[in-house]
Amino acid sequence: MSADLLDLPSNAALNAVTHNYDVVVVGGGIVGLTFACGLRHTHLRVAVIETQTAATAANRQRAYAFSPVSAKILAGLGLWDEVEPQLTHFSRVKLSDADYDKAITFRPEDGNSDAVYYSAQHFVLMAALQSAVKAAPNIDYWCESKVMETCEGKASSRTELAISHGDTQMQFCTGLVVGADGARSVVRDQAEIETFGWKYWQSCITAVLEPEHSHENTAYEKFWPSGPFAILPLPENRCQIVWTAPHEEAKALLALPKEQFLAELTARYGDEMGGLKLLSEPMMFPVQLMQSKAYVRPGIALIGDAAHCCHPVGGQGLNMGIRDAIALAEVIENAAKQGEDLGSLAVLKRYERWRRTENWFTLSLTDFLNRSFSNRFLPLLLSRRAGIWVLDSVVPLKRLILRLMTGFFGRLPVSAKQNTL
Ligand SMILES: Cc1cc2nc3c(=O)[nH]c(=O)nc-3n(C[C@H](O)[C@H](O)[C@H](O)COP(=O)(O)OP(=O)(O)OC[C@H]3O[C@@H](n4cnc5c(N)ncnc54)[C@H](O)[C@@H]3O)c2cc1C
């Protein structure tokens, strides 16, 4: 049975039925669907449970800096041909220290790839993943259904989930619950998994705009003392900005009349692309660093923002989540082939060992970038600017930095390694 929203019987019938699955994925965002997609050619029965309608879940107004490793993962899932024409391929990425003229410029040849990075709009990734999941005979995609509670099942090593769908309640039973339910994960809370981290002093403003001149597929990360300011090129000569600033400043910026907001924006954006026209209402998001103290418990695994969150500098959050998803899918598929208990710690720890340390590294890198570039202490400022000269001129060093930022330093899933994108 595979449908956008399954036909649900009446209340009484629902209460009487327990739906049994090998794996239940809580959260049908990009990360949850990537994981489910990774299991679509197995014999495992998988349910994806998503609070929102499929259309609402797909319609988030956000674009992501999408790494070449994530591109290889999509290719491994057989979705690249559909997604690739709708992405913007970055021909250059420029990293600079505020308005200092010299920048580190990354080009595709520095990473032996057809693009330094890509920008991907949320709905493009979601559309491809949703249709793959809907077409998979072994996956049920339950939308407008919310996981309220998880508890140990009556049978050993099974977990039961209480799900609400409007006024009705359902019960699911499974050997493995995968928490892909975002930063405020119910699965993580119910499993009593603690987290480590902090909220940043900054908030993040996003908006879409149209510059007067072509963006030439160039992405920018400008490190202002108040926080990083990123420009992502989008199709049709639009750009998305991700602008971090201390909370009070961010709030005050959003409260400005449009003309003044644009003037402030232009001061950070620079004049390379001429005048700017706002195409969307600016939105504000909180920024935090969070790492779960464990990614797994017996019968439970966390992936994506449920497991970790990071500062948006460098566009790492979703890319880490996609790598988690495919790593867990690979571990589970291999364990299923060996007839192992999928929810056992012996199996799940393989995923945790693979991903948790790698994610620590990326979380630390984003924290380091944000803190060190926000600092105006003169000796630090001078060494940073000297560093920009060195990094831009010493090609092997520049390539190393690019590998760190794109996720190539870590262990790649087999499907991504086999892919020659
Ligand atoms: C402003 C901003 C810019 C960013 N830019 C980038 C970038 O350029 N590159 C990048 O890699 N990352 C970026 N990120 C990070 C990225 O957005 C997140 O890391 C990513 O969206 C996490 O995906 P996810 O699927 O894990 O979680 P989510 O996207 O939060 O999805 C969770 C899903 O679970 C569902 N759900 C929640 N609770 C329940 C429940 N109880 N039952 C059922 N379903 C539930 C939700 O409805 C949702 O669909 C950015 C973040 C911000 C805030």
CSV table of C-alpha atoms and ligand atoms in Angstrom, one decimal:
chain,number,residue,atom,x,y,z
A,1,MET,CA,0.0,0.0,0.0
A,2,SER,CA,1.6,3.3,-1.0
A,3,ALA,CA,-0.3,6.6,-1.1
A,4,ASP,CA,0.1,10.2,-0.3
A,5,LEU,CA,-2.4,9.8,2.5
A,6,LEU,CA,-3.7,6.4,3.1
A,7,ASP,CA,-7.5,5.9,3.2
A,8,LEU,CA,-8.2,5.8,6.9
A,9,PRO,CA,-11.1,3.8,8.3
A,10,SER,CA,-13.4,5.1,11.1
A,11,ASN,CA,-12.1,5.8,14.6
A,12,ALA,CA,-13.2,2.5,16.1
A,13,ALA,CA,-11.6,0.5,13.4
A,14,LEU,CA,-8.4,2.5,13.7
A,15,ASN,CA,-8.1,2.0,17.4
A,16,ALA,CA,-8.4,-1.8,16.9
A,17,VAL,CA,-5.7,-2.1,14.3
A,18,THR,CA,-2.0,-2.1,14.9
A,19,HIS,CA,0.1,-1.4,11.9
A,20,ASN,CA,3.3,-3.4,11.8
A,21,TYR,CA,6.5,-2.3,10.0
A,22,ASP,CA,10.1,-3.3,10.0
A,23,VAL,CA,11.1,0.4,10.2
A,24,VAL,CA,9.1,3.5,11.1
A,25,VAL,CA,10.5,6.9,10.0
A,26,VAL,CA,9.2,9.8,12.0
A,27,GLY,CA,9.4,13.0,9.9
A,28,GLY,CA,9.0,13.2,6.2
A,29,GLY,CA,11.4,16.1,5.5
A,30,ILE,CA,14.3,15.8,3.1
A,31,VAL,CA,16.4,13.7,5.6
A,32,GLY,CA,13.6,11.3,6.5
A,33,LEU,CA,12.6,10.8,2.9
A,34,THR,CA,16.3,10.3,1.8
A,35,PHE,CA,16.6,7.5,4.4
A,36,ALA,CA,13.3,5.9,3.3
A,37,CYS,CA,14.4,6.1,-0.3
A,38,GLY,CA,17.7,4.4,0.6
A,39,LEU,CA,15.6,1.3,1.6
A,40,ARG,CA,13.2,1.3,-1.3
A,41,HIS,CA,14.9,-1.6,-3.1
A,42,THR,CA,14.9,-3.8,0.0
A,43,HIS,CA,12.3,-6.2,1.2
A,44,LEU,CA,11.8,-4.2,4.4
A,45,ARG,CA,8.3,-2.7,5.1
A,46,VAL,CA,8.8,1.0,5.9
A,47,ALA,CA,6.4,3.7,7.1
A,48,VAL,CA,7.1,7.4,6.9
A,49,ILE,CA,5.0,9.5,9.2
A,50,GLU,CA,4.7,13.2,8.5
A,51,THR,CA,2.7,15.8,10.4
A,52,GLN,CA,2.0,18.1,7.5
A,53,THR,CA,0.3,17.4,4.1
A,54,ALA,CA,2.7,16.3,1.4
A,55,ALA,CA,2.2,19.7,-0.3
A,56,THR,CA,2.9,21.8,2.8
A,57,ALA,CA,5.9,19.7,3.7
A,58,ALA,CA,7.3,20.3,0.2
A,59,ASN,CA,6.5,24.0,0.0
A,60,ARG,CA,9.0,25.5,2.5
A,61,GLN,CA,10.5,28.7,1.1
A,62,ARG,CA,14.2,27.9,1.5
A,63,ALA,CA,17.1,27.1,-0.8
A,64,TYR,CA,20.2,25.1,0.5
A,65,ALA,CA,23.8,25.2,-0.4
A,66,PHE,CA,24.0,21.6,-1.6
A,67,SER,CA,27.3,19.8,-1.6
A,68,PRO,CA,28.8,17.6,-4.3
A,69,VAL,CA,28.7,14.7,-1.8
A,70,SER,CA,25.0,15.2,-1.4
A,71,ALA,CA,24.7,15.2,-5.2
A,72,LYS,CA,26.5,11.9,-5.4
A,73,ILE,CA,24.1,10.5,-2.8
A,74,LEU,CA,21.1,11.6,-4.9
A,75,ALA,CA,22.7,10.1,-7.9
A,76,GLY,CA,23.1,6.8,-6.0
A,77,LEU,CA,19.4,6.9,-5.2
A,78,GLY,CA,18.7,7.4,-8.9
A,79,LEU,CA,17.3,10.9,-8.5
A,80,TRP,CA,20.0,13.0,-9.9
A,81,ASP,CA,18.8,13.2,-13.5
A,82,GLU,CA,15.5,14.6,-12.3
A,83,VAL,CA,17.0,17.1,-9.8
A,84,GLU,CA,20.1,18.3,-11.6
A,85,PRO,CA,18.5,20.5,-14.3
A,86,GLN,CA,16.7,22.4,-11.5
A,87,LEU,CA,19.8,23.3,-9.5
A,88,THR,CA,22.1,26.2,-9.8
A,89,HIS,CA,25.7,25.1,-10.3
A,90,PHE,CA,28.1,27.4,-8.6
A,91,SER,CA,30.9,28.4,-11.0
A,92,ARG,CA,32.6,30.3,-8.1
A,93,VAL,CA,32.4,30.5,-4.3
A,94,LYS,CA,34.0,33.6,-2.8
A,95,LEU,CA,34.9,33.8,0.9
A,96,SER,CA,35.9,37.2,2.1
A,97,ASP,CA,36.4,39.1,5.4
A,98,ALA,CA,33.8,41.8,5.4
A,99,ASP,CA,34.6,44.5,2.8
A,100,TYR,CA,38.3,43.5,2.5
A,101,ASP,CA,39.0,43.3,-1.3
A,102,LYS,CA,40.9,40.0,-1.3
A,103,ALA,CA,38.7,36.8,-1.3
A,104,ILE,CA,39.4,33.1,-1.4
A,105,THR,CA,37.8,32.0,-4.7
A,106,PHE,CA,36.9,28.3,-5.2
A,107,ARG,CA,36.3,27.0,-8.7
A,108,PRO,CA,35.0,23.6,-9.9
A,109,GLU,CA,38.5,22.5,-10.9
A,110,ASP,CA,39.6,22.9,-7.2
A,111,GLY,CA,37.2,20.0,-6.3
A,112,ASN,CA,37.4,18.0,-9.6
A,113,SER,CA,33.6,18.5,-9.9
A,114,ASP,CA,31.3,20.2,-12.4
A,115,ALA,CA,30.3,22.7,-9.8
A,116,VAL,CA,32.0,24.0,-6.5
A,117,TYR,CA,28.6,23.5,-4.8
A,118,TYR,CA,25.0,23.7,-5.9
A,119,SER,CA,21.9,25.6,-4.6
A,120,ALA,CA,18.8,23.5,-4.3
A,121,GLN,CA,15.3,24.7,-3.5
A,122,HIS,CA,13.5,22.8,-0.9
A,123,PHE,CA,10.5,22.0,-3.2
A,124,VAL,CA,12.8,20.6,-5.9
A,125,LEU,CA,14.4,18.0,-3.5
A,126,MET,CA,11.1,17.2,-1.9
A,127,ALA,CA,9.3,16.6,-5.2
A,128,ALA,CA,11.9,14.1,-6.3
A,129,LEU,CA,12.0,12.3,-3.0
A,130,GLN,CA,8.2,12.3,-2.5
A,131,SER,CA,7.5,10.7,-5.9
A,132,ALA,CA,10.2,8.1,-5.4
A,133,VAL,CA,8.8,7.2,-2.0
A,134,LYS,CA,5.2,7.1,-3.2
A,135,ALA,CA,6.2,4.8,-6.1
A,136,ALA,CA,8.0,2.4,-3.8
A,137,PRO,CA,5.8,-0.7,-3.1
A,138,ASN,CA,7.4,-1.4,0.3
A,139,ILE,CA,7.0,2.2,1.7
A,140,ASP,CA,3.8,3.7,3.2
A,141,TYR,CA,3.8,7.5,3.4
A,142,TRP,CA,1.4,8.6,6.1
A,143,CYS,CA,0.9,12.4,5.9
A,144,GLU,CA,-1.1,14.6,8.3
A,145,SER,CA,-0.2,12.1,11.0
A,146,LYS,CA,1.7,13.0,14.1
A,147,VAL,CA,3.7,10.8,16.4
A,148,MET,CA,2.6,11.7,20.0
A,149,GLU,CA,4.4,9.1,22.0
A,150,THR,CA,6.7,6.1,21.7
A,151,CYS,CA,7.0,3.2,24.2
A,152,GLU,CA,8.4,-0.2,24.5
A,153,GLY,CA,6.2,-2.8,22.8
A,154,LYS,CA,4.7,-5.9,24.5
A,155,ALA,CA,6.8,-8.2,22.4
A,156,SER,CA,10.5,-7.8,23.1
A,157,SER,CA,12.6,-5.4,21.0
A,158,ARG,CA,9.5,-3.8,19.5
A,159,THR,CA,8.5,-0.2,19.9
A,160,GLU,CA,4.9,1.0,19.8
A,161,LEU,CA,4.0,4.5,18.5
A,162,ALA,CA,0.8,6.4,19.3
A,163,ILE,CA,-0.1,8.5,16.2
A,164,SER,CA,-2.8,11.1,15.9
A,165,HIS,CA,-4.5,11.9,12.7
A,166,GLY,CA,-7.0,14.6,13.1
A,167,ASP,CA,-9.4,13.3,15.8
A,168,THR,CA,-8.4,9.7,15.3
A,169,GLN,CA,-5.6,7.7,17.0
A,170,MET,CA,-3.6,4.9,15.5
A,171,GLN,CA,-1.0,2.5,16.8
A,172,PHE,CA,2.1,1.4,15.0
A,173,CYS,CA,4.5,-1.3,16.0
A,174,THR,CA,8.1,-1.7,14.7
A,175,GLY,CA,11.6,-3.0,15.4
A,176,LEU,CA,13.2,0.3,14.5
A,177,VAL,CA,12.1,3.9,14.9
A,178,VAL,CA,14.1,6.5,13.0
A,179,GLY,CA,13.8,10.0,14.4
A,180,ALA,CA,14.0,12.4,11.4
A,181,ASP,CA,11.6,14.8,13.1
A,182,GLY,CA,13.8,17.9,13.2
A,183,ALA,CA,15.4,20.0,16.0
A,184,ARG,CA,12.5,19.6,18.4
A,185,SER,CA,12.4,15.8,18.0
A,186,VAL,CA,9.7,14.0,19.9
A,187,VAL,CA,11.6,10.7,19.2
A,188,ARG,CA,14.7,12.1,20.9
A,189,ASP,CA,12.7,13.4,23.9
A,190,GLN,CA,10.8,10.2,24.3
A,191,ALA,CA,14.0,8.2,24.3
A,192,GLU,CA,15.4,10.6,26.9
A,193,ILE,CA,18.4,11.3,24.9
A,194,GLU,CA,20.1,14.4,26.2
A,195,THR,CA,21.8,17.1,24.0
A,196,PHE,CA,24.9,19.2,24.3
A,197,GLY,CA,25.2,22.7,22.8
A,198,TRP,CA,24.2,26.4,23.0
A,199,LYS,CA,22.1,29.0,21.4
A,200,TYR,CA,24.1,31.6,19.5
A,201,TRP,CA,23.9,35.3,20.2
A,202,GLN,CA,22.8,35.7,16.6
A,203,SER,CA,19.6,35.1,14.6
A,204,CYS,CA,19.5,34.5,10.9
A,205,ILE,CA,17.5,36.5,8.3
A,206,THR,CA,16.6,35.0,5.0
A,207,ALA,CA,15.1,36.6,1.9
A,208,VAL,CA,15.0,36.2,-1.9
A,209,LEU,CA,15.9,39.0,-4.1
A,210,GLU,CA,16.7,39.9,-7.7
A,211,PRO,CA,19.9,41.8,-8.5
A,212,GLU,CA,20.0,44.2,-11.4
A,213,HIS,CA,23.0,42.4,-13.1
A,214,SER,CA,23.6,38.7,-13.6
A,215,HIS,CA,24.8,36.8,-10.4
A,216,GLU,CA,26.9,34.7,-12.8
A,217,ASN,CA,26.3,31.6,-10.6
A,218,THR,CA,28.7,33.0,-8.0
A,219,ALA,CA,28.0,32.3,-4.3
A,220,TYR,CA,29.5,34.6,-1.6
A,221,GLU,CA,30.2,34.1,2.1
A,222,LYS,CA,31.1,37.5,3.6
A,223,PHE,CA,32.2,37.5,7.2
A,224,TRP,CA,31.0,40.7,8.8
A,225,PRO,CA,31.8,41.4,12.5
A,226,SER,CA,28.1,40.9,13.3
A,227,GLY,CA,28.1,37.5,11.6
A,228,PRO,CA,28.4,35.7,8.2
A,229,PHE,CA,26.4,37.0,5.3
A,230,ALA,CA,25.8,34.4,2.5
A,231,ILE,CA,24.5,34.9,-1.0
A,232,LEU,CA,23.2,31.9,-2.9
A,233,PRO,CA,22.5,32.2,-6.6
A,234,LEU,CA,19.2,30.7,-7.7
A,235,PRO,CA,17.6,30.1,-11.1
A,236,GLU,CA,16.1,33.1,-13.0
A,237,ASN,CA,18.8,35.4,-11.7
A,238,ARG,CA,17.4,35.4,-8.2
A,239,CYS,CA,19.5,35.1,-5.0
A,240,GLN,CA,18.8,34.0,-1.5
A,241,ILE,CA,20.5,35.7,1.3
A,242,VAL,CA,21.3,34.1,4.7
A,243,TRP,CA,22.2,37.0,7.0
A,244,THR,CA,23.3,36.4,10.6
A,245,ALA,CA,23.3,39.3,13.1
A,246,PRO,CA,23.0,39.6,16.9
A,247,HIS,CA,19.3,39.0,18.0
A,248,GLU,CA,18.5,42.6,18.7
A,249,GLU,CA,20.0,43.9,15.5
A,250,ALA,CA,18.2,41.2,13.5
A,251,LYS,CA,14.9,42.1,15.1
A,252,ALA,CA,15.5,45.8,14.4
A,253,LEU,CA,16.4,45.1,10.8
A,254,LEU,CA,13.2,43.3,10.3
A,255,ALA,CA,11.2,46.1,11.8
A,256,LEU,CA,12.7,48.7,9.3
A,257,PRO,CA,10.6,50.1,6.5
A,258,LYS,CA,11.4,48.2,3.2
A,259,GLU,CA,13.6,51.0,1.7
A,260,GLN,CA,15.8,51.2,4.8
A,261,PHE,CA,16.0,47.4,5.1
A,262,LEU,CA,17.2,47.3,1.4
A,263,ALA,CA,19.8,50.0,2.2
A,264,GLU,CA,21.2,48.0,5.1
A,265,LEU,CA,21.1,44.9,3.0
A,266,THR,CA,22.9,46.6,0.1
A,267,ALA,CA,25.7,47.7,2.5
A,268,ARG,CA,26.4,44.1,3.3
A,269,TYR,CA,25.7,42.6,-0.1
A,270,GLY,CA,28.0,44.9,-2.0
A,271,ASP,CA,27.5,46.5,-5.4
A,272,GLU,CA,28.9,43.8,-7.7
A,273,MET,CA,25.3,43.0,-9.0
A,274,GLY,CA,23.9,46.5,-9.1
A,275,GLY,CA,20.6,47.5,-7.5
A,276,LEU,CA,18.6,44.9,-5.5
A,277,LYS,CA,14.8,44.1,-5.5
A,278,LEU,CA,13.2,42.2,-2.7
A,279,LEU,CA,11.1,39.3,-3.9
A,280,SER,CA,10.1,37.8,-0.6
A,281,GLU,CA,9.2,38.9,2.9
A,282,PRO,CA,12.4,38.6,5.0
A,283,MET,CA,12.1,35.9,7.7
A,284,MET,CA,14.1,35.3,10.9
A,285,PHE,CA,15.3,32.0,12.4
A,286,PRO,CA,17.1,31.2,15.7
A,287,VAL,CA,20.6,29.7,15.4
A,288,GLN,CA,22.0,27.0,17.7
A,289,LEU,CA,24.7,24.4,17.9
A,290,MET,CA,23.3,21.1,19.2
A,291,GLN,CA,24.7,17.6,19.3
A,292,SER,CA,22.8,14.6,20.8
A,293,LYS,CA,24.8,12.8,23.4
A,294,ALA,CA,23.8,9.6,21.7
A,295,TYR,CA,22.4,9.0,18.2
A,296,VAL,CA,21.0,5.5,19.1
A,297,ARG,CA,19.2,3.6,21.7
A,298,PRO,CA,17.9,0.0,21.4
A,299,GLY,CA,15.2,0.2,18.6
A,300,ILE,CA,15.8,3.9,18.0
A,301,ALA,CA,18.2,6.0,15.7
A,302,LEU,CA,18.3,9.8,15.2
A,303,ILE,CA,19.2,11.4,11.9
A,304,GLY,CA,19.4,15.0,10.6
A,305,ASP,CA,18.4,17.9,12.8
A,306,ALA,CA,16.9,15.5,15.3
A,307,ALA,CA,20.5,14.4,16.0
A,308,HIS,CA,22.4,17.7,15.5
A,309,CYS,CA,22.0,21.4,14.5
A,310,CYS,CA,24.6,23.9,13.4
A,311,HIS,CA,25.2,27.5,12.6
A,312,PRO,CA,24.1,28.1,8.9
A,313,VAL,CA,27.6,29.4,8.0
A,314,GLY,CA,29.0,27.2,5.2
A,315,GLY,CA,25.6,25.6,4.5
A,316,GLN,CA,26.3,22.3,6.3
A,317,GLY,CA,23.1,21.3,8.2
A,318,LEU,CA,21.1,19.5,5.5
A,319,ASN,CA,24.2,18.1,3.9
A,320,MET,CA,25.2,16.4,7.2
A,321,GLY,CA,21.6,15.1,7.5
A,322,ILE,CA,21.6,13.6,4.0
A,323,ARG,CA,24.9,11.8,4.9
A,324,ASP,CA,23.4,10.5,8.1
A,325,ALA,CA,20.3,9.2,6.3
A,326,ILE,CA,22.2,7.3,3.6
A,327,ALA,CA,24.8,5.9,6.2
A,328,LEU,CA,22.0,4.6,8.3
A,329,ALA,CA,20.2,3.1,5.3
A,330,GLU,CA,23.4,1.3,4.3
A,331,VAL,CA,23.9,-0.1,7.8
A,332,ILE,CA,20.3,-1.3,8.0
A,333,GLU,CA,20.3,-2.8,4.5
A,334,ASN,CA,23.5,-4.8,5.3
A,335,ALA,CA,22.1,-5.9,8.7
A,336,ALA,CA,18.9,-7.1,7.0
A,337,LYS,CA,20.9,-9.1,4.5
A,338,GLN,CA,22.7,-10.8,7.4
A,339,GLY,CA,19.4,-11.5,9.2
A,340,GLU,CA,20.4,-9.4,12.2
A,341,ASP,CA,18.0,-7.6,14.6
A,342,LEU,CA,17.7,-4.1,13.0
A,343,GLY,CA,17.0,-2.4,16.3
A,344,SER,CA,19.9,-4.0,18.2
A,345,LEU,CA,22.6,-1.8,19.6
A,346,ALA,CA,25.2,-4.0,17.8
A,347,VAL,CA,23.7,-2.9,14.5
A,348,LEU,CA,22.8,0.8,15.4
A,349,LYS,CA,26.2,1.5,16.9
A,350,ARG,CA,27.8,1.0,13.5
A,351,TYR,CA,25.8,4.0,12.3
A,352,GLU,CA,26.6,6.1,15.4
A,353,ARG,CA,30.4,5.3,15.1
A,354,TRP,CA,30.3,6.3,11.4
A,355,ARG,CA,28.4,9.6,11.7
A,356,ARG,CA,28.7,11.1,15.2
A,357,THR,CA,32.5,11.9,15.2
A,358,GLU,CA,32.3,13.2,11.6
A,359,ASN,CA,29.4,15.5,12.6
A,360,TRP,CA,31.4,16.8,15.6
A,361,PHE,CA,34.1,17.9,13.2
A,362,THR,CA,31.6,19.8,11.0
A,363,LEU,CA,29.9,21.4,14.1
A,364,SER,CA,33.2,22.5,15.4
A,365,LEU,CA,34.2,23.9,12.0
A,366,THR,CA,31.1,26.0,11.7
A,367,ASP,CA,31.5,27.3,15.2
A,368,PHE,CA,35.1,28.1,14.6
A,369,LEU,CA,34.4,30.0,11.4
A,370,ASN,CA,31.6,32.0,13.0
A,371,ARG,CA,33.6,33.0,16.1
A,372,SER,CA,37.0,33.7,14.5
A,373,PHE,CA,35.6,35.8,11.7
A,374,SER,CA,33.3,37.8,13.9
A,375,ASN,CA,36.4,38.8,16.0
A,376,ARG,CA,37.9,42.3,15.3
A,377,PHE,CA,40.9,41.8,17.7
A,378,LEU,CA,43.7,43.4,15.6
A,379,PRO,CA,46.3,40.6,15.6
A,380,LEU,CA,43.5,38.1,14.7
A,381,LEU,CA,42.2,40.3,12.0
A,382,LEU,CA,45.6,40.7,10.4
A,383,SER,CA,46.5,37.0,10.5
A,384,ARG,CA,43.0,36.2,9.1
A,385,ARG,CA,43.6,38.6,6.2
A,386,ALA,CA,47.1,37.2,5.6
A,387,GLY,CA,45.5,33.7,5.8
A,388,ILE,CA,43.1,34.7,3.0
A,389,TRP,CA,46.1,35.5,0.7
A,390,VAL,CA,47.9,32.3,1.6
A,391,LEU,CA,44.8,30.1,1.1
A,392,ASP,CA,43.9,31.7,-2.2
A,393,SER,CA,47.4,31.3,-3.6
A,394,VAL,CA,48.4,27.8,-2.3
A,395,VAL,CA,46.2,25.5,-4.4
A,396,PRO,CA,46.7,22.3,-2.5
A,397,LEU,CA,45.6,24.1,0.7
A,398,LYS,CA,42.6,25.5,-1.0
A,399,ARG,CA,41.6,22.1,-2.3
A,400,LEU,CA,42.0,20.7,1.2
A,401,ILE,CA,39.6,23.4,2.6
A,402,LEU,CA,37.1,22.6,-0.1
A,403,ARG,CA,37.2,18.9,0.7
A,404,LEU,CA,36.5,19.7,4.4
A,405,MET,CA,33.6,22.0,3.5
A,406,THR,CA,32.0,19.5,1.0
A,407,GLY,CA,32.2,16.4,3.2
A,408,PHE,CA,34.7,14.5,1.1
A,409,PHE,CA,37.1,14.0,4.1
A,410,GLY,CA,34.7,11.5,5.8
A,411,ARG,CA,33.7,8.0,5.0
A,412,LEU,CA,31.5,7.9,1.9
A,413,PRO,CA,28.5,5.5,1.6
A,414,VAL,CA,29.1,2.8,-1.0
A,415,SER,CA,26.4,4.2,-3.4
A,416,ALA,CA,28.1,7.6,-3.4
A,417,LYS,CA,31.6,6.1,-3.9
A,418,GLN,CA,30.4,4.1,-6.9
A,419,ASN,CA,29.0,7.2,-8.5
A,420,THR,CA,31.3,9.1,-10.9
A,421,LEU,CA,29.6,12.5,-10.9
B,1,LIG,C1,18.0,30.0,7.6
B,1,LIG,C2,18.6,28.6,7.4
B,1,LIG,C3,19.4,28.3,6.2
B,1,LIG,C4,19.9,27.1,6.1
B,1,LIG,N1,20.7,26.8,5.0
B,1,LIG,C5,21.3,25.6,4.8
B,1,LIG,C6,22.1,25.4,3.7
B,1,LIG,O1,22.3,26.2,2.8
B,1,LIG,N2,22.6,24.1,3.5
B,1,LIG,C7,22.4,23.1,4.4
B,1,LIG,O2,22.9,22.0,4.3
B,1,LIG,N3,21.6,23.3,5.5
B,1,LIG,C8,21.0,24.5,5.7
B,1,LIG,N4,20.2,24.8,6.8
B,1,LIG,C9,19.9,23.7,7.7
B,1,LIG,C10,18.7,22.8,7.2
B,1,LIG,O3,17.6,23.6,6.9
B,1,LIG,C11,18.4,21.7,8.1
B,1,LIG,O4,19.5,21.1,8.6
B,1,LIG,C12,17.5,20.7,7.4
B,1,LIG,O5,16.3,21.3,7.0
B,1,LIG,C13,17.1,19.6,8.4
B,1,LIG,O6,16.3,18.6,7.8
B,1,LIG,P1,15.5,17.5,8.6
B,1,LIG,O7,14.7,16.7,7.6
B,1,LIG,O8,16.4,16.8,9.5
B,1,LIG,O9,14.5,18.3,9.5
B,1,LIG,P2,13.2,19.2,9.2
B,1,LIG,O10,13.5,19.9,7.9
B,1,LIG,O11,12.9,20.0,10.4
B,1,LIG,O12,12.1,18.1,8.9
B,1,LIG,C14,11.5,17.4,10.0
B,1,LIG,C15,10.1,16.9,9.5
B,1,LIG,O13,9.5,16.1,10.6
B,1,LIG,C16,8.2,16.5,10.7
B,1,LIG,N5,7.8,16.2,12.1
B,1,LIG,C17,8.2,16.9,13.2
B,1,LIG,N6,7.7,16.4,14.3
B,1,LIG,C18,6.9,15.3,13.9
B,1,LIG,C19,6.1,14.3,14.6
B,1,LIG,N7,6.0,14.3,15.9
B,1,LIG,N8,5.4,13.4,13.9
B,1,LIG,C20,5.6,13.4,12.5
B,1,LIG,N9,6.3,14.3,11.8
B,1,LIG,C21,7.0,15.2,12.5
B,1,LIG,C22,8.1,18.0,10.3
B,1,LIG,O14,6.8,18.4,9.9
B,1,LIG,C23,9.1,18.0,9.1
B,1,LIG,O15,8.6,17.8,7.9
B,1,LIG,C24,19.7,26.0,7.0
B,1,LIG,C25,18.9,26.3,8.1
B,1,LIG,C26,18.4,27.6,8.3
B,1,LIG,C27,17.5,27.9,9.5
